GROMACS .gro file of C-alpha atoms in nm:
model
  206
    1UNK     CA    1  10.963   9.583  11.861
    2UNK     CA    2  10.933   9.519  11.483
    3UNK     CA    3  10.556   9.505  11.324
    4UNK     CA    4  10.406   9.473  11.082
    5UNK     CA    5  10.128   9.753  11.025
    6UNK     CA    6  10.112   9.884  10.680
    7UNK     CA    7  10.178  10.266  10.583
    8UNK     CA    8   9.921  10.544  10.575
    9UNK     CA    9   9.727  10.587  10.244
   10UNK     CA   10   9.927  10.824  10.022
   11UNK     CA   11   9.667  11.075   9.883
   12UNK     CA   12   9.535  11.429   9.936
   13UNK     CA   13   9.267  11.313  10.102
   14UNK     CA   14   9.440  11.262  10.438
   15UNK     CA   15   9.415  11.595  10.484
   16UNK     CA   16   9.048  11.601  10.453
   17UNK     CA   17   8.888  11.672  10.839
   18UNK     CA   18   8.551  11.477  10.734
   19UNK     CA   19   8.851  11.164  10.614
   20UNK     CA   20   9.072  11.196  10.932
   21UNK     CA   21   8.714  11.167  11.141
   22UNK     CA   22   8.636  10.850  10.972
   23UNK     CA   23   8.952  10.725  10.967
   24UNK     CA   24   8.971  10.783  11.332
   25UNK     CA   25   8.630  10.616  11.425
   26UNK     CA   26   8.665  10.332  11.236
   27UNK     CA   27   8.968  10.253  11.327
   28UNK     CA   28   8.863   9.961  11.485
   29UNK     CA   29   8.811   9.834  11.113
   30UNK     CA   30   9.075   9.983  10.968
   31UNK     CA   31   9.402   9.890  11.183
   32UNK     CA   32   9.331   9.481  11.196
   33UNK     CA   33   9.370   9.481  10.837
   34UNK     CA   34   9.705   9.753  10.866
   35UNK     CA   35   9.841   9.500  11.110
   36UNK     CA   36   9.776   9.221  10.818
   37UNK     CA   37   9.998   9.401  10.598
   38UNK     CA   38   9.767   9.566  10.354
   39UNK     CA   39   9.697   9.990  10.287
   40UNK     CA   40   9.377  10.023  10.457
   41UNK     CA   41   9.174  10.344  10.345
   42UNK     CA   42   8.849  10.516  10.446
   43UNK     CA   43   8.672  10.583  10.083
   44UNK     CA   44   8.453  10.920  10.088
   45UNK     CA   45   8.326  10.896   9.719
   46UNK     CA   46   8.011  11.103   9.647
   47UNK     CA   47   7.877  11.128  10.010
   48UNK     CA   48   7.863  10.719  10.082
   49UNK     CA   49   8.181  10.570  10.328
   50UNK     CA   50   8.406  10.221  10.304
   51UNK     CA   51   8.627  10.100  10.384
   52UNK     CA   52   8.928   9.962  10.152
   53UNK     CA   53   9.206   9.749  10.128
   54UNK     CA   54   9.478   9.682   9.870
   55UNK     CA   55   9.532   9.347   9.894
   56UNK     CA   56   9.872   9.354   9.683
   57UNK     CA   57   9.759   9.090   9.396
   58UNK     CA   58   9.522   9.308   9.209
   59UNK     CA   59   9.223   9.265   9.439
   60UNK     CA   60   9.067   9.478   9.715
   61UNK     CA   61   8.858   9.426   9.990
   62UNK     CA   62   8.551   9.646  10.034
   63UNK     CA   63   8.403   9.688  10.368
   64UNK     CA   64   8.053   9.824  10.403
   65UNK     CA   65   7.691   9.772  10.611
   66UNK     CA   66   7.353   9.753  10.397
   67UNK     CA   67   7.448  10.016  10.188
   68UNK     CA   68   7.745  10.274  10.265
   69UNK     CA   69   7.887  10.294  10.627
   70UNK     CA   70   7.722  10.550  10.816
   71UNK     CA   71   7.890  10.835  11.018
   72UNK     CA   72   7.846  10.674  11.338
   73UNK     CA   73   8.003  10.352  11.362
   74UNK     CA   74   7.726  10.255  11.682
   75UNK     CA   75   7.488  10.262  11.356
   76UNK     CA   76   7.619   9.948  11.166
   77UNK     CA   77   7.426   9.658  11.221
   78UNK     CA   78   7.619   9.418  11.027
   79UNK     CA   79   7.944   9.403  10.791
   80UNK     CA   80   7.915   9.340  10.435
   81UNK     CA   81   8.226   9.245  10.272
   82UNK     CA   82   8.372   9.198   9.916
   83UNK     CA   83   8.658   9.112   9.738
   84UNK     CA   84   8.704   9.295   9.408
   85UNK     CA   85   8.910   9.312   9.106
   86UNK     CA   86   9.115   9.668   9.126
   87UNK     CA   87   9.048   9.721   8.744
   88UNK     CA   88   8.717   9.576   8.662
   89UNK     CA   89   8.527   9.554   9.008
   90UNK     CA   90   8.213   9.384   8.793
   91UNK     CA   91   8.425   9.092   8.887
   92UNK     CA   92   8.400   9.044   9.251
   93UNK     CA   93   8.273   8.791   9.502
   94UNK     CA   94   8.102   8.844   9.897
   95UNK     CA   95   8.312   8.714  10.129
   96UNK     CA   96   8.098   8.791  10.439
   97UNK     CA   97   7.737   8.964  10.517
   98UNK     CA   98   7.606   8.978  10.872
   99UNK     CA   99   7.363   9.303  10.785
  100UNK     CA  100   7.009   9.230  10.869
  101UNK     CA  101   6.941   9.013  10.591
  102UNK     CA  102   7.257   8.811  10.493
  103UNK     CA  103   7.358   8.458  10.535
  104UNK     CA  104   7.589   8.573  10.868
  105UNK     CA  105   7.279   8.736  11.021
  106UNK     CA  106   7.340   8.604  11.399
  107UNK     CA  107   7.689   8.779  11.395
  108UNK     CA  108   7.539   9.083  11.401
  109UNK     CA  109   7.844   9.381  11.419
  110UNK     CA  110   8.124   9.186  11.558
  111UNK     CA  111   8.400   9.209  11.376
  112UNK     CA  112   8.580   8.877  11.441
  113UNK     CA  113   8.399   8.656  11.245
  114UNK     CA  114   8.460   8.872  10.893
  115UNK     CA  115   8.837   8.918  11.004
  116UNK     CA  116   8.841   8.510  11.045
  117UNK     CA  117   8.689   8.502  10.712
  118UNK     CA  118   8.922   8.762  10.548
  119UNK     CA  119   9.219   8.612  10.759
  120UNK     CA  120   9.168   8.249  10.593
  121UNK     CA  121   9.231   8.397  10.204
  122UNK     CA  122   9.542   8.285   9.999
  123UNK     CA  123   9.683   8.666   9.967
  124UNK     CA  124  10.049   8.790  10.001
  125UNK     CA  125  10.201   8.975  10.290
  126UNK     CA  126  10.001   8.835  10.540
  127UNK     CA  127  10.096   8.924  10.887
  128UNK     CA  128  10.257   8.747  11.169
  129UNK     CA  129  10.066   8.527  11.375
  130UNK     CA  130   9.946   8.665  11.760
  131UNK     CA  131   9.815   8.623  12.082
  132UNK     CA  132   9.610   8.850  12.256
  133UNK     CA  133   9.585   8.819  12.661
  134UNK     CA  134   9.477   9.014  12.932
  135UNK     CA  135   9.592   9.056  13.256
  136UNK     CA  136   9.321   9.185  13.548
  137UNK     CA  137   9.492   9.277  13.931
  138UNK     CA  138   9.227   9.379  14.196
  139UNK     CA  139   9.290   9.625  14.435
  140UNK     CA  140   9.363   9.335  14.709
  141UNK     CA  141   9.629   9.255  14.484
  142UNK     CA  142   9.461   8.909  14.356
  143UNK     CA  143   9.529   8.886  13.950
  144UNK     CA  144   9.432   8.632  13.710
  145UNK     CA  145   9.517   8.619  13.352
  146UNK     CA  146   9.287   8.554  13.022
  147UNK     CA  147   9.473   8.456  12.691
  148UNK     CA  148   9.335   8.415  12.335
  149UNK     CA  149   9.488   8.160  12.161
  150UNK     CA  150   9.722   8.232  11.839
  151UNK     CA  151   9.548   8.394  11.535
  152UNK     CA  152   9.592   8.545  11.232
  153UNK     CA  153   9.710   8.955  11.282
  154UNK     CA  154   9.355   9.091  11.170
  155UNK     CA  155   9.188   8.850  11.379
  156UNK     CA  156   9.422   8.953  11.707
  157UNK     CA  157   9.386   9.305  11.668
  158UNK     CA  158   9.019   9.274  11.574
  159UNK     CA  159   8.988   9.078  11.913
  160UNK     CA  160   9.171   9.340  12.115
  161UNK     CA  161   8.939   9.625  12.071
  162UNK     CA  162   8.657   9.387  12.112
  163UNK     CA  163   8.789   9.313  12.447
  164UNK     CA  164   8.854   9.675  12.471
  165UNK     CA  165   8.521   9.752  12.428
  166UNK     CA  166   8.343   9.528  12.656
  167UNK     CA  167   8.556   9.635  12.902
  168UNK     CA  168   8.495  10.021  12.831
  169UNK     CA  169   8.091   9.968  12.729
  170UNK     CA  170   7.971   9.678  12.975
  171UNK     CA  171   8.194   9.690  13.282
  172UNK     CA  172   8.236  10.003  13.362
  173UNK     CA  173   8.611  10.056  13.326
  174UNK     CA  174   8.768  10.373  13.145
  175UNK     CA  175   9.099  10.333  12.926
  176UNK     CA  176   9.379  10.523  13.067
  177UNK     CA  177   9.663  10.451  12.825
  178UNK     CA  178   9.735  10.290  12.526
  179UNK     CA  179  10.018  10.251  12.319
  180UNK     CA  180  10.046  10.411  11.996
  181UNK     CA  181  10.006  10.242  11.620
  182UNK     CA  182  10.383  10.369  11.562
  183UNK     CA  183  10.530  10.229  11.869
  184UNK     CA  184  10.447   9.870  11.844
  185UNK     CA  185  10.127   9.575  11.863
  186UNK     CA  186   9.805   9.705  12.048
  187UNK     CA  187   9.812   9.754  12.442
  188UNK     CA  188   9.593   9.923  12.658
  189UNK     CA  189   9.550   9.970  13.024
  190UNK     CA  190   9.202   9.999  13.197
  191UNK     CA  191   9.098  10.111  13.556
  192UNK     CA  192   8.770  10.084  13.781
  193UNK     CA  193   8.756  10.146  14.094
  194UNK     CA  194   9.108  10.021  14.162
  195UNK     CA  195   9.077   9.735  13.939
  196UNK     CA  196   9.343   9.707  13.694
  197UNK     CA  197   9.328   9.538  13.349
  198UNK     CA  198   9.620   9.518  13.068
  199UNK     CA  199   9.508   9.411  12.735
  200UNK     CA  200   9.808   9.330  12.482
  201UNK     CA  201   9.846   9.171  12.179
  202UNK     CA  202  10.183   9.017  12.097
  203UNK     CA  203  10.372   8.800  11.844
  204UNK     CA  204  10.315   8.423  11.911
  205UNK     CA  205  10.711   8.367  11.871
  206UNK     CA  206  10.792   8.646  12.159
   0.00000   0.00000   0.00000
């Protein structure tokens, strides 16, 4: 399967255990926008966190809460995001704010909305277009199937560990596989009490 996820930043930092924990728990931030096209990194500059991403025509996108991220991603209560010029940041613009006091308020942490917001910008090397669906089979052997309709790759990916989530935090299922970044489009398998659900995100041309 051919995607479309971006490379690893190239810096010494990788090898930083305080960056690779970061990385790691915000991936939930981090891989929509690798699956756009676009090195994603996790910015440890004097103590405060973001997250950034090189969108390839000398602007980035900086991803933050009120002020820096914190350490636990559970703490964010809203996304603040801004587009940037690489060499003179002064010029910039806020694409998106759902902390506590901006105009996207009522979206709270979700990550959709900013990802719908990034997704709609006229940048290169935009990802393919996808579909995320999910397929639940009860023990009885009953299934039904739930599918999101085609989106932009940030969005879809974005929209996969939301699903994810709910699934893990609210119903009580645990994840018991899921395929790796290098090995193709998200897809994870979830049990509960012999209740089996497939989440998978996949190219709207497959």
């Amino acid at each position: 399967m051919t995607t479309t996820i971006a490379a690893l930043p190239d810096h010494n930092s990788t090898t930083d255990p305080l960056w690779q924990e970061l990385f790691r728990r915000y991936s939930h931030v981090i891989s929509p926008l690798r699956y756009a096209g676009w090195v994603t990194d996790m910015e440890t500059c004097g103590g405060e966190f973001f997250v950034r991403a090189d969108l390839r025509d000398g602007t980035e996108l900086i991803i933050a809460s009120e002020h820096s991220l914190p350490a636990d991603p559970a703490e964010v209560q809203g996304w603040n995001v801004v587009r940037q010029n690489v060499q003179d940041p002064s010029q910039h613009t806020v694409l998106y704010d759902s902390t506590p006091n901006g105009p996207q308020r009522h979206h709270g942490n979700s990550l959709i909305p900013p990802m719908v917001r990034i997704d709609a910008l006229d940048v290169p090397s935009r990802g393919p277009r996808l579909i995320v669906s999910a397929t639940h089979i009860a023990p009885y052997g009953a299934s039904h199937n739930q599918v999101a309709g085609t989106e932009g790759a940030a969005i879809a990916v974005a929209r996969h560990s939301e699903w994810s989530q709910r699934l893990t935090g609210d119903e009580g299922y645990r994840r018991v596989w899921q395929r790796s970044e290098r090995e193709g489009y998200p897809l994870s398998v979830f049990e509960s009490a012999g209740h089996i659900t497939t989440v998978r995100v996949t190219r709207s041309d497959d």
